[in-house]
Amino acid sequence: KNCRVVTSAAQNIINTQPKTFPIHRTGESIPSFPPYLALSRKTFENITMMPSSSHRQSLQVIILSARSSRRRRDFKQCFSRSNNRIALSNCQHHQLARKPITHHDVLSSRQITTSSSFPSTERTRTTTTSIEPLSSFSSSSKNNNNSKITDLRSDTLTSPTPSMLQTALRAPTGDDVLSEDPTVLSLEAYAASLFDKPSALFVPAGTMGNLCAILSHCHYNKSSEMIMGKHSHINLYEGGGYANLAGVSGKLVEEDEDGKMDVEDLRDAFRRDDDDHYAKTVLVALENTHNMLGGVAVEKGYVDGIGRLAKDEWGGEVKIHIDGARIFNAAISLGVSVGELCEGADSVTFCLSKGLGAPMGAVLVGDQEFIRLARRARKKLGGGMRQAGVMAAMGMYALENHVQRLAEDHERAKRLASGLHDMGFWLPRGGKVDTNVVFFGLPEDSKIKKEELPHLLFEKYGVKIAGGYSSGGKLFRLVTHMDVDDEGVEKAIEGIASLCVN
């Protein structure tokens, strides 16, 4: 009889390096480690590895084990009906050697060949089974009118490239909570070198990176206050984590249209620990690029000036953190390296999952003591990851291959902005666009209401956009990325113009 392995990570299981599965004495259950094996016969004859029901049509891998008489004697069953796990008595360790699946197997031949190898005295059987392409796991790429979808809602919507997936499949892994994942360590070292900072920390998301930074900088000051922009992402879109999780008070300062807080406003907002009425200012948070102000790139001179203010006037008591979710977009736009651009800051968070195109992850950089405390914060927030090298490998690939191409996204965003501006749509900063984010509002004589545009644009032209920004929800946001081409940009301009003004 076949035994079934049910796990949502079935694909990862068969891709991993050969591992030794411990066999436990009678009465002991298999630990929480995939896969769980449930044998239905005393004779250890074969293993069928199948993913959960939602993936059965996508992956079916059968590994047939050798059937030597010695092996049949060695394996005995003690099947636990209560939890569908096994306990085996008087057995030795055995090993499943699996051939890793490459992206060529998945995308090209759609064939997977796997084998279960035991000592050379045994006969090994191999079977080949078909697998559906990766596109079957994703949402439909066409709308109701059978036109190709152009998704401009965010640059977080990119799909991993085949080369990126191949890199992940080959990545060596370890336990990152124990700082033993070699791929994660490599990513962190590379990120730290890019920003000219001593150390770095891989985290699941940019929001967690910012929160870890706040918790780290304010670790020894329990009545802390941070100064940040009124329209900043940390203030508006991160669930109030700085207050309800870090316990830090927020002092909000208005930014100008270029994403800058006035230096005099910062001086007025600063508080020393010499008055019982005030929380002590510990941190200033900047944002670059500034999302809500249209992806504006904040230049190096401003960042350096805030850094000098903190060190010279405030005696180094206040740290400078940059929410740099799209910091590489800013660096490309300004023609400087991220290390130069962030020289005046003490810490930076940047996302791998936005314009760089990785499926998840962010990196926090700073000095060694700051990262030590940030690692503690990550653990408290539930962000400790185990074999995270699979994701870190895709992040490393993105850093090495997708930075310079951000300029293409910027050009497409500028084309969107100029096309809409020429047709009478309102754009902030007079239509000036620095990076890959475009905000626009409908003209006063628009043929449709703002509430109707997203639905009609997708239904008729296959273009997705995000709306409801600013007071009263008057603005829409378009974000270009690596999955948006020139054709998609022109289709978006044509569709918006046709629905609203033509």
Short mmCIF file of C-alpha atoms in Angstrom, two decimals:
data_model
loop_
_atom_site.label_atom_id
_atom_site.label_comp_id
_atom_site.label_asym_id
_atom_site.label_seq_id
_atom_site.Cartn_x
_atom_site.Cartn_y
_atom_site.Cartn_z
CA LYS A 1 0.00 0.00 0.00
CA ASN A 2 1.06 3.54 -0.61
CA CYS A 3 1.49 5.90 2.28
CA ARG A 4 0.60 9.53 1.95
CA VAL A 5 2.55 12.58 2.92
CA VAL A 6 0.34 15.60 3.24
CA THR A 7 2.05 18.97 3.55
CA SER A 8 1.55 22.40 2.10
CA ALA A 9 5.29 22.54 1.46
CA ALA A 10 5.48 19.38 -0.65
CA GLN A 11 7.38 21.02 -3.45
CA ASN A 12 10.04 22.27 -1.03
CA ILE A 13 10.37 18.81 0.50
CA ILE A 14 11.38 17.12 -2.73
CA ASN A 15 13.70 19.96 -3.69
CA THR A 16 15.80 19.89 -0.52
CA GLN A 17 19.19 18.31 -0.08
CA PRO A 18 19.17 14.62 0.91
CA LYS A 19 18.25 14.42 4.58
CA THR A 20 18.31 11.70 7.22
CA PHE A 21 14.94 11.00 8.78
CA PRO A 22 15.25 9.84 12.42
CA ILE A 23 13.43 6.64 13.33
CA HIS A 24 12.02 6.59 16.85
CA ARG A 25 11.42 3.80 19.30
CA THR A 26 7.98 2.38 19.96
CA GLY A 27 5.67 4.91 21.56
CA GLU A 28 7.53 7.98 20.29
CA SER A 29 5.99 10.07 17.55
CA ILE A 30 7.69 11.76 14.66
CA PRO A 31 8.63 15.36 15.58
CA SER A 32 7.12 18.38 13.86
CA PHE A 33 9.21 18.03 10.73
CA PRO A 34 7.89 17.43 7.22
CA PRO A 35 7.02 15.01 5.91
CA TYR A 36 4.84 13.02 8.29
CA LEU A 37 4.84 9.38 7.21
CA ALA A 38 1.97 7.00 7.80
CA LEU A 39 2.70 3.39 6.84
CA SER A 40 -0.22 1.08 6.18
CA ARG A 41 1.73 -2.20 6.03
CA LYS A 42 4.48 -3.80 8.09
CA THR A 43 6.60 -4.18 5.00
CA PHE A 44 8.22 -0.87 4.04
CA GLU A 45 7.50 -1.17 0.33
CA ASN A 46 6.88 2.24 -1.11
CA ILE A 47 6.15 5.83 -0.37
CA THR A 48 3.81 8.06 -2.29
CA MET A 49 4.50 11.73 -1.80
CA MET A 50 1.55 13.96 -2.65
CA PRO A 51 0.82 17.57 -1.72
CA SER A 52 -2.38 18.78 -0.18
CA SER A 53 -5.61 18.43 -2.12
CA SER A 54 -5.38 21.93 -3.59
CA HIS A 55 -2.15 20.97 -5.35
CA ARG A 56 -2.79 17.36 -6.35
CA GLN A 57 -3.30 18.19 -9.98
CA SER A 58 -0.07 20.18 -9.96
CA LEU A 59 2.31 17.74 -8.38
CA GLN A 60 2.33 13.95 -8.00
CA VAL A 61 5.65 12.38 -7.12
CA ILE A 62 5.99 8.67 -6.37
CA ILE A 63 9.15 7.33 -4.81
CA LEU A 64 9.45 3.56 -4.82
CA SER A 65 11.89 2.14 -2.31
CA ALA A 66 14.02 -0.90 -2.70
CA ARG A 67 12.51 -4.22 -1.59
CA SER A 68 15.40 -6.19 -0.19
CA SER A 69 14.68 -8.90 2.37
CA ARG A 70 16.98 -7.20 4.87
CA ARG A 71 15.06 -3.98 4.62
CA ARG A 72 11.74 -5.77 5.01
CA ARG A 73 12.96 -7.32 8.24
CA ASP A 74 14.27 -4.04 9.59
CA PHE A 75 11.15 -1.96 9.20
CA LYS A 76 8.28 -2.67 11.52
CA GLN A 77 5.14 -0.69 11.93
CA CYS A 78 3.54 0.72 14.99
CA PHE A 79 0.78 2.84 13.50
CA SER A 80 -0.89 5.49 15.64
CA ARG A 81 -4.50 5.90 14.58
CA SER A 82 -5.03 8.95 16.77
CA ASN A 83 -2.71 11.31 14.95
CA ASN A 84 -1.77 9.46 11.74
CA ARG A 85 1.91 9.49 12.60
CA ILE A 86 4.23 6.53 12.91
CA ALA A 87 6.50 5.04 15.47
CA LEU A 88 9.00 2.43 14.45
CA SER A 89 10.87 0.12 16.83
CA ASN A 90 14.41 -1.22 16.69
CA CYS A 91 15.25 0.56 13.44
CA GLN A 92 18.29 2.34 12.13
CA HIS A 93 18.44 5.66 10.30
CA HIS A 94 17.60 5.61 6.63
CA GLN A 95 18.11 8.22 3.98
CA LEU A 96 16.03 9.48 1.09
CA ALA A 97 18.20 10.85 -1.67
CA ARG A 98 16.22 13.12 -3.95
CA LYS A 99 17.14 14.70 -7.23
CA PRO A 100 16.43 18.44 -6.95
CA ILE A 101 13.84 19.85 -9.31
CA THR A 102 15.10 22.62 -11.54
CA HIS A 103 13.04 25.35 -13.11
CA HIS A 104 13.75 23.64 -16.45
CA ASP A 105 11.89 20.58 -15.20
CA VAL A 106 8.90 22.71 -14.26
CA LEU A 107 8.75 25.23 -17.07
CA SER A 108 10.08 23.31 -20.05
CA SER A 109 9.82 19.54 -20.01
CA ARG A 110 7.16 19.48 -17.25
CA GLN A 111 8.66 16.18 -16.17
CA ILE A 112 10.10 15.36 -12.76
CA THR A 113 12.37 12.42 -12.19
CA THR A 114 12.96 11.49 -8.57
CA SER A 115 14.51 8.47 -6.96
CA SER A 116 14.63 7.00 -3.52
CA SER A 117 18.12 5.65 -2.95
CA PHE A 118 19.14 3.23 -0.23
CA PRO A 119 22.44 1.37 0.26
CA SER A 120 23.97 -0.15 -2.84
CA THR A 121 22.72 -3.64 -1.94
CA GLU A 122 19.22 -2.51 -2.72
CA ARG A 123 17.48 -1.99 -5.99
CA THR A 124 16.28 1.59 -6.63
CA ARG A 125 13.23 2.29 -8.72
CA THR A 126 12.57 5.60 -10.42
CA THR A 127 9.37 6.96 -11.83
CA THR A 128 8.64 10.01 -13.91
CA THR A 129 5.43 11.97 -13.58
CA SER A 130 4.08 15.10 -15.18
CA ILE A 131 3.62 18.41 -13.43
CA GLU A 132 1.68 21.45 -14.50
CA PRO A 133 3.55 24.68 -15.25
CA LEU A 134 3.90 27.33 -12.57
CA SER A 135 1.31 29.48 -14.30
CA SER A 136 -1.35 27.12 -13.05
CA PHE A 137 -0.69 28.31 -9.49
CA SER A 138 -1.20 32.00 -10.34
CA SER A 139 -4.33 33.97 -10.96
CA SER A 140 -5.65 34.44 -14.47
CA SER A 141 -3.56 36.75 -16.66
CA LYS A 142 -6.59 37.84 -18.69
CA ASN A 143 -9.80 39.67 -17.91
CA ASN A 144 -13.35 38.89 -19.01
CA ASN A 145 -12.70 40.33 -22.46
CA ASN A 146 -9.74 37.96 -22.87
CA SER A 147 -7.26 40.84 -22.94
CA LYS A 148 -3.92 40.71 -21.16
CA ILE A 149 -4.03 42.23 -17.68
CA THR A 150 -1.80 45.19 -16.84
CA ASP A 151 -1.65 45.50 -13.06
CA LEU A 152 -0.55 48.97 -11.95
CA ARG A 153 -1.82 48.79 -8.36
CA SER A 154 1.61 48.22 -6.85
CA ASP A 155 5.13 47.01 -7.58
CA THR A 156 4.57 44.27 -4.99
CA LEU A 157 2.60 42.30 -7.61
CA THR A 158 5.54 40.99 -9.60
CA SER A 159 6.07 37.26 -10.18
CA PRO A 160 9.46 35.61 -9.61
CA THR A 161 11.41 35.10 -12.81
CA PRO A 162 12.45 31.56 -13.87
CA SER A 163 16.10 32.40 -13.11
CA MET A 164 15.12 33.63 -9.66
CA LEU A 165 13.23 30.40 -8.98
CA GLN A 166 16.18 28.33 -10.13
CA THR A 167 18.41 30.24 -7.71
CA ALA A 168 16.01 29.45 -4.88
CA LEU A 169 15.94 25.74 -5.73
CA ARG A 170 19.72 25.52 -5.50
CA ALA A 171 20.14 27.61 -2.35
CA PRO A 172 21.86 25.97 0.64
CA THR A 173 19.82 26.44 3.80
CA GLY A 174 20.19 26.28 7.56
CA ASP A 175 18.39 27.60 10.61
CA ASP A 176 18.31 31.38 10.41
CA VAL A 177 17.05 31.78 13.99
CA LEU A 178 20.38 30.23 14.98
CA SER A 179 22.18 32.42 12.40
CA GLU A 180 23.17 29.26 10.52
CA ASP A 181 21.54 29.76 7.13
CA PRO A 182 24.44 30.41 4.73
CA THR A 183 22.27 32.03 2.07
CA VAL A 184 20.71 34.45 4.54
CA LEU A 185 24.13 35.30 5.95
CA SER A 186 25.40 35.97 2.44
CA LEU A 187 22.45 38.25 1.67
CA GLU A 188 22.91 40.17 4.91
CA ALA A 189 26.63 40.65 4.33
CA TYR A 190 26.04 41.82 0.76
CA ALA A 191 23.32 44.26 1.82
CA ALA A 192 25.50 45.71 4.57
CA SER A 193 28.33 46.27 2.09
CA LEU A 194 26.00 48.02 -0.38
CA PHE A 195 24.96 50.52 2.29
CA ASP A 196 28.41 50.82 3.92
CA LYS A 197 26.96 49.69 7.24
CA PRO A 198 28.55 47.16 9.58
CA SER A 199 25.66 44.69 9.78
CA ALA A 200 22.25 43.68 8.40
CA LEU A 201 19.17 41.61 9.24
CA PHE A 202 16.82 39.75 6.88
CA VAL A 203 13.15 40.16 7.86
CA PRO A 204 9.90 38.94 6.26
CA ALA A 205 8.56 42.39 5.31
CA GLY A 206 9.39 46.09 5.25
CA THR A 207 6.82 46.91 7.92
CA MET A 208 8.54 44.50 10.29
CA GLY A 209 11.91 45.99 9.33
CA ASN A 210 10.74 49.46 10.32
CA LEU A 211 9.22 48.19 13.56
CA CYS A 212 12.39 46.28 14.44
CA ALA A 213 14.35 49.49 13.83
CA ILE A 214 12.06 51.48 16.14
CA LEU A 215 12.23 48.82 18.86
CA SER A 216 16.01 48.68 18.55
CA HIS A 217 16.64 52.43 18.61
CA CYS A 218 14.20 52.91 21.51
CA HIS A 219 15.23 49.78 23.41
CA TYR A 220 16.70 51.62 26.41
CA ASN A 221 14.25 54.55 26.40
CA LYS A 222 10.81 53.45 27.47
CA SER A 223 9.25 56.93 27.31
CA SER A 224 10.45 57.59 23.78
CA GLU A 225 9.10 59.76 21.00
CA MET A 226 9.89 59.60 17.31
CA ILE A 227 9.52 62.41 14.79
CA MET A 228 8.12 61.41 11.40
CA GLY A 229 6.30 62.83 8.43
CA LYS A 230 2.54 63.26 8.63
CA HIS A 231 2.14 61.45 5.31
CA SER A 232 4.79 58.80 5.96
CA HIS A 233 4.15 55.11 5.44
CA ILE A 234 5.11 54.35 9.06
CA ASN A 235 2.41 56.72 10.27
CA LEU A 236 -0.36 55.86 7.81
CA TYR A 237 0.03 52.27 6.65
CA GLU A 238 1.80 50.17 9.26
CA GLY A 239 -1.04 49.57 11.68
CA GLY A 240 0.18 52.01 14.30
CA GLY A 241 2.81 49.49 15.29
CA TYR A 242 5.21 52.13 16.58
CA ALA A 243 2.59 53.00 19.25
CA ASN A 244 0.73 49.78 20.06
CA LEU A 245 3.67 47.36 19.71
CA ALA A 246 6.79 49.46 20.34
CA GLY A 247 5.13 51.79 22.86
CA VAL A 248 6.66 54.85 21.22
CA SER A 249 4.93 58.21 20.95
CA GLY A 250 4.79 59.83 17.52
CA LYS A 251 5.39 63.51 16.71
CA LEU A 252 4.04 64.32 13.25
CA VAL A 253 5.58 66.97 11.02
CA GLU A 254 4.17 68.14 7.69
CA GLU A 255 6.28 67.39 4.62
CA ASP A 256 6.54 69.60 1.56
CA GLU A 257 5.80 68.30 -1.95
CA ASP A 258 9.39 67.07 -2.25
CA GLY A 259 9.04 64.77 0.74
CA LYS A 260 11.04 66.91 3.15
CA MET A 261 10.30 68.04 6.68
CA ASP A 262 11.43 71.59 7.37
CA VAL A 263 14.49 71.76 9.62
CA GLU A 264 12.89 74.44 11.81
CA ASP A 265 9.84 72.22 12.29
CA LEU A 266 12.16 69.42 13.39
CA ARG A 267 13.86 71.72 15.88
CA ASP A 268 10.47 72.69 17.31
CA ALA A 269 9.46 69.03 17.59
CA PHE A 270 12.64 67.96 19.42
CA ARG A 271 12.36 67.32 23.16
CA ARG A 272 15.13 66.56 25.62
CA ASP A 273 14.65 64.45 28.72
CA ASP A 274 14.52 67.53 30.98
CA ASP A 275 10.79 68.16 31.32
CA ASP A 276 8.32 65.77 32.91
CA HIS A 277 5.63 66.89 30.49
CA TYR A 278 7.36 65.56 27.38
CA ALA A 279 8.47 62.24 26.01
CA LYS A 280 12.13 62.19 25.04
CA THR A 281 12.91 62.46 21.32
CA VAL A 282 14.94 59.38 20.38
CA LEU A 283 14.40 58.90 16.66
CA VAL A 284 13.67 60.75 13.41
CA ALA A 285 12.18 58.64 10.61
CA LEU A 286 12.58 59.71 6.98
CA GLU A 287 11.05 58.08 3.91
CA ASN A 288 12.85 57.67 0.57
CA THR A 289 11.29 57.41 -1.91
CA HIS A 290 8.22 59.05 -0.42
CA ASN A 291 5.22 56.99 -1.43
CA MET A 292 2.28 59.29 -0.67
CA LEU A 293 3.97 62.27 -2.27
CA GLY A 294 4.31 60.49 -5.59
CA GLY A 295 7.46 58.42 -5.26
CA VAL A 296 9.61 61.52 -4.89
CA ALA A 297 13.34 60.85 -4.51
CA VAL A 298 14.83 62.73 -1.55
CA GLU A 299 18.37 63.83 -2.34
CA LYS A 300 21.50 63.06 -0.37
CA GLY A 301 22.01 66.65 0.82
CA TYR A 302 18.78 66.64 2.77
CA VAL A 303 19.52 63.29 4.45
CA ASP A 304 23.03 64.45 5.36
CA GLY A 305 21.63 67.69 6.77
CA ILE A 306 19.22 65.86 9.08
CA GLY A 307 22.09 63.62 10.17
CA ARG A 308 24.23 66.63 11.06
CA LEU A 309 21.32 68.17 12.96
CA ALA A 310 21.00 65.04 15.10
CA LYS A 311 24.72 64.75 15.78
CA ASP A 312 25.82 68.37 16.11
CA GLU A 313 22.83 70.12 17.69
CA TRP A 314 21.26 67.21 19.53
CA GLY A 315 24.51 65.63 20.69
CA GLY A 316 24.01 62.30 18.98
CA GLU A 317 21.09 61.47 21.27
CA VAL A 318 18.70 61.14 18.33
CA LYS A 319 19.10 58.48 15.64
CA ILE A 320 18.04 58.78 12.00
CA HIS A 321 16.16 55.89 10.37
CA ILE A 322 15.19 55.76 6.71
CA ASP A 323 12.15 53.83 5.57
CA GLY A 324 13.78 52.98 2.26
CA ALA A 325 11.25 50.51 0.89
CA ARG A 326 12.11 51.90 -2.57
CA ILE A 327 15.54 53.33 -1.76
CA PHE A 328 17.07 51.74 -4.86
CA ASN A 329 14.54 53.62 -6.99
CA ALA A 330 15.71 56.83 -5.33
CA ALA A 331 19.37 55.99 -5.89
CA ILE A 332 18.83 55.20 -9.57
CA SER A 333 16.82 58.39 -10.06
CA LEU A 334 19.46 60.55 -8.34
CA GLY A 335 22.44 58.78 -9.90
CA VAL A 336 24.14 57.86 -6.62
CA SER A 337 24.80 54.63 -4.75
CA VAL A 338 22.56 53.66 -1.85
CA GLY A 339 25.61 53.83 0.40
CA GLU A 340 26.21 57.47 -0.50
CA LEU A 341 22.54 58.36 -0.34
CA CYS A 342 22.11 56.93 3.16
CA GLU A 343 25.45 57.98 4.60
CA GLY A 344 23.83 60.41 7.04
CA ALA A 345 21.41 57.82 8.45
CA ASP A 346 22.00 55.36 11.28
CA SER A 347 19.72 52.67 9.88
CA VAL A 348 17.81 51.84 6.70
CA THR A 349 15.07 49.36 5.83
CA PHE A 350 14.69 48.38 2.18
CA CYS A 351 12.25 46.00 0.51
CA LEU A 352 13.19 43.16 -1.80
CA SER A 353 9.57 42.56 -2.79
CA LYS A 354 8.75 45.86 -4.48
CA GLY A 355 10.54 47.09 -7.59
CA LEU A 356 13.34 44.56 -7.18
CA GLY A 357 10.83 41.78 -7.87
CA ALA A 358 11.49 39.22 -5.12
CA PRO A 359 8.38 37.47 -3.74
CA MET A 360 8.99 38.55 -0.14
CA GLY A 361 11.46 39.95 2.32
CA ALA A 362 13.22 43.11 3.43
CA VAL A 363 16.60 43.92 4.92
CA LEU A 364 17.46 46.22 7.80
CA VAL A 365 21.00 47.65 7.94
CA GLY A 366 22.87 49.48 10.71
CA ASP A 367 25.66 49.01 13.23
CA GLN A 368 26.26 45.74 15.04
CA GLU A 369 24.64 46.65 18.35
CA PHE A 370 21.61 48.05 16.56
CA ILE A 371 21.21 44.83 14.56
CA ARG A 372 21.67 42.72 17.70
CA LEU A 373 18.72 44.47 19.32
CA ALA A 374 16.76 44.38 16.05
CA ARG A 375 17.22 40.61 15.93
CA ARG A 376 15.73 40.36 19.41
CA ALA A 377 12.84 42.52 18.25
CA ARG A 378 12.30 40.33 15.20
CA LYS A 379 12.00 37.30 17.43
CA LYS A 380 9.43 39.01 19.67
CA LEU A 381 7.41 39.99 16.62
CA GLY A 382 7.30 36.41 15.34
CA GLY A 383 9.66 37.11 12.45
CA GLY A 384 12.22 34.43 13.20
CA MET A 385 12.54 32.18 10.15
CA ARG A 386 14.13 28.79 9.83
CA GLN A 387 15.27 27.63 6.36
CA ALA A 388 14.86 31.15 5.02
CA GLY A 389 17.65 30.76 2.48
CA VAL A 390 15.10 29.79 -0.18
CA MET A 391 13.61 33.29 0.01
CA ALA A 392 16.93 35.03 0.68
CA ALA A 393 18.35 33.52 -2.51
CA MET A 394 15.67 35.22 -4.57
CA GLY A 395 16.36 38.47 -2.75
CA MET A 396 20.05 38.16 -3.52
CA TYR A 397 19.26 37.49 -7.16
CA ALA A 398 17.08 40.61 -7.24
CA LEU A 399 19.85 42.77 -5.77
CA GLU A 400 22.38 41.46 -8.25
CA ASN A 401 20.20 41.62 -11.36
CA HIS A 402 17.22 43.95 -10.98
CA VAL A 403 18.60 47.23 -9.64
CA GLN A 404 19.72 48.91 -12.85
CA ARG A 405 16.56 47.95 -14.71
CA LEU A 406 14.56 50.16 -12.31
CA ALA A 407 15.34 52.99 -14.73
CA GLU A 408 12.99 51.31 -17.22
CA ASP A 409 10.15 51.49 -14.68
CA HIS A 410 10.88 55.18 -14.16
CA GLU A 411 10.66 55.91 -17.86
CA ARG A 412 7.34 54.11 -18.14
CA ALA A 413 5.99 56.01 -15.14
CA LYS A 414 7.02 59.29 -16.75
CA ARG A 415 5.26 58.25 -19.94
CA LEU A 416 2.09 57.57 -17.93
CA ALA A 417 2.35 60.94 -16.20
CA SER A 418 2.97 62.95 -19.35
CA GLY A 419 0.18 61.17 -21.23
CA LEU A 420 -2.39 61.85 -18.51
CA HIS A 421 -1.19 65.40 -17.84
CA ASP A 422 -1.50 66.31 -21.52
CA MET A 423 -5.14 65.16 -21.48
CA GLY A 424 -6.15 67.37 -18.56
CA PHE A 425 -5.77 65.04 -15.60
CA TRP A 426 -4.48 66.58 -12.37
CA LEU A 427 -1.06 65.39 -11.16
CA PRO A 428 0.91 66.58 -8.11
CA ARG A 429 4.10 68.57 -8.63
CA GLY A 430 2.78 69.68 -12.01
CA GLY A 431 3.20 66.18 -13.41
CA LYS A 432 6.85 65.77 -12.38
CA VAL A 433 7.72 62.13 -11.68
CA ASP A 434 11.01 60.95 -10.17
CA THR A 435 10.61 57.20 -9.94
CA ASN A 436 7.91 54.58 -10.55
CA VAL A 437 4.89 56.03 -8.71
CA VAL A 438 2.27 58.25 -10.37
CA PHE A 439 -0.73 59.86 -8.65
CA PHE A 440 -3.48 61.48 -10.67
CA GLY A 441 -6.96 62.90 -10.23
CA LEU A 442 -9.85 63.07 -12.69
CA PRO A 443 -10.57 66.31 -14.55
CA GLU A 444 -13.57 68.30 -13.38
CA ASP A 445 -15.52 67.45 -16.55
CA SER A 446 -14.83 63.71 -16.36
CA LYS A 447 -17.49 61.55 -18.01
CA ILE A 448 -17.47 59.07 -15.11
CA LYS A 449 -17.23 59.26 -11.34
CA LYS A 450 -14.05 58.39 -9.51
CA GLU A 451 -15.75 55.35 -7.95
CA GLU A 452 -16.44 53.90 -11.41
CA LEU A 453 -12.99 54.17 -12.97
CA PRO A 454 -11.19 51.13 -11.44
CA HIS A 455 -14.00 48.72 -12.30
CA LEU A 456 -14.62 50.00 -15.84
CA LEU A 457 -10.92 50.23 -16.64
CA PHE A 458 -10.37 46.59 -15.71
CA GLU A 459 -13.55 45.34 -17.32
CA LYS A 460 -12.99 47.02 -20.68
CA TYR A 461 -9.22 47.34 -20.95
CA GLY A 462 -7.75 44.78 -18.53
CA VAL A 463 -5.93 47.46 -16.50
CA LYS A 464 -5.93 47.40 -12.69
CA ILE A 465 -5.31 50.60 -10.72
CA ALA A 466 -5.60 51.61 -7.07
CA GLY A 467 -7.90 54.43 -5.96
CA GLY A 468 -9.10 56.16 -2.83
CA TYR A 469 -5.96 58.11 -1.97
CA SER A 470 -5.86 61.57 -0.35
CA SER A 471 -8.65 63.42 1.43
CA GLY A 472 -11.93 62.35 -0.03
CA GLY A 473 -10.32 59.57 -2.06
CA LYS A 474 -9.83 61.79 -5.09
CA LEU A 475 -6.50 60.38 -6.26
CA PHE A 476 -5.51 57.19 -8.06
CA ARG A 477 -2.10 55.55 -7.93
CA LEU A 478 -0.21 53.87 -10.75
CA VAL A 479 3.00 51.97 -10.03
CA THR A 480 5.21 50.58 -12.79
CA HIS A 481 7.30 47.47 -12.29
CA MET A 482 9.08 44.67 -14.11
CA ASP A 483 5.84 42.97 -15.17
CA VAL A 484 4.54 46.11 -16.91
CA ASP A 485 5.72 46.70 -20.48
CA ASP A 486 5.35 49.58 -22.94
CA GLU A 487 2.21 48.05 -24.41
CA GLY A 488 0.60 47.96 -20.98
CA VAL A 489 1.48 51.61 -20.37
CA GLU A 490 -0.09 52.73 -23.64
CA LYS A 491 -3.17 50.62 -22.96
CA ALA A 492 -3.56 52.25 -19.54
CA ILE A 493 -3.33 55.76 -21.00
CA GLU A 494 -5.77 54.91 -23.77
CA GLY A 495 -8.26 53.29 -21.39
CA ILE A 496 -8.23 56.08 -18.79
CA ALA A 497 -8.54 58.77 -21.46
CA SER A 498 -11.30 56.92 -23.31
CA LEU A 499 -13.39 56.43 -20.21
CA CYS A 500 -12.92 59.90 -18.72
CA VAL A 501 -12.36 62.55 -21.40
CA ASN A 502 -12.74 61.22 -24.95
#
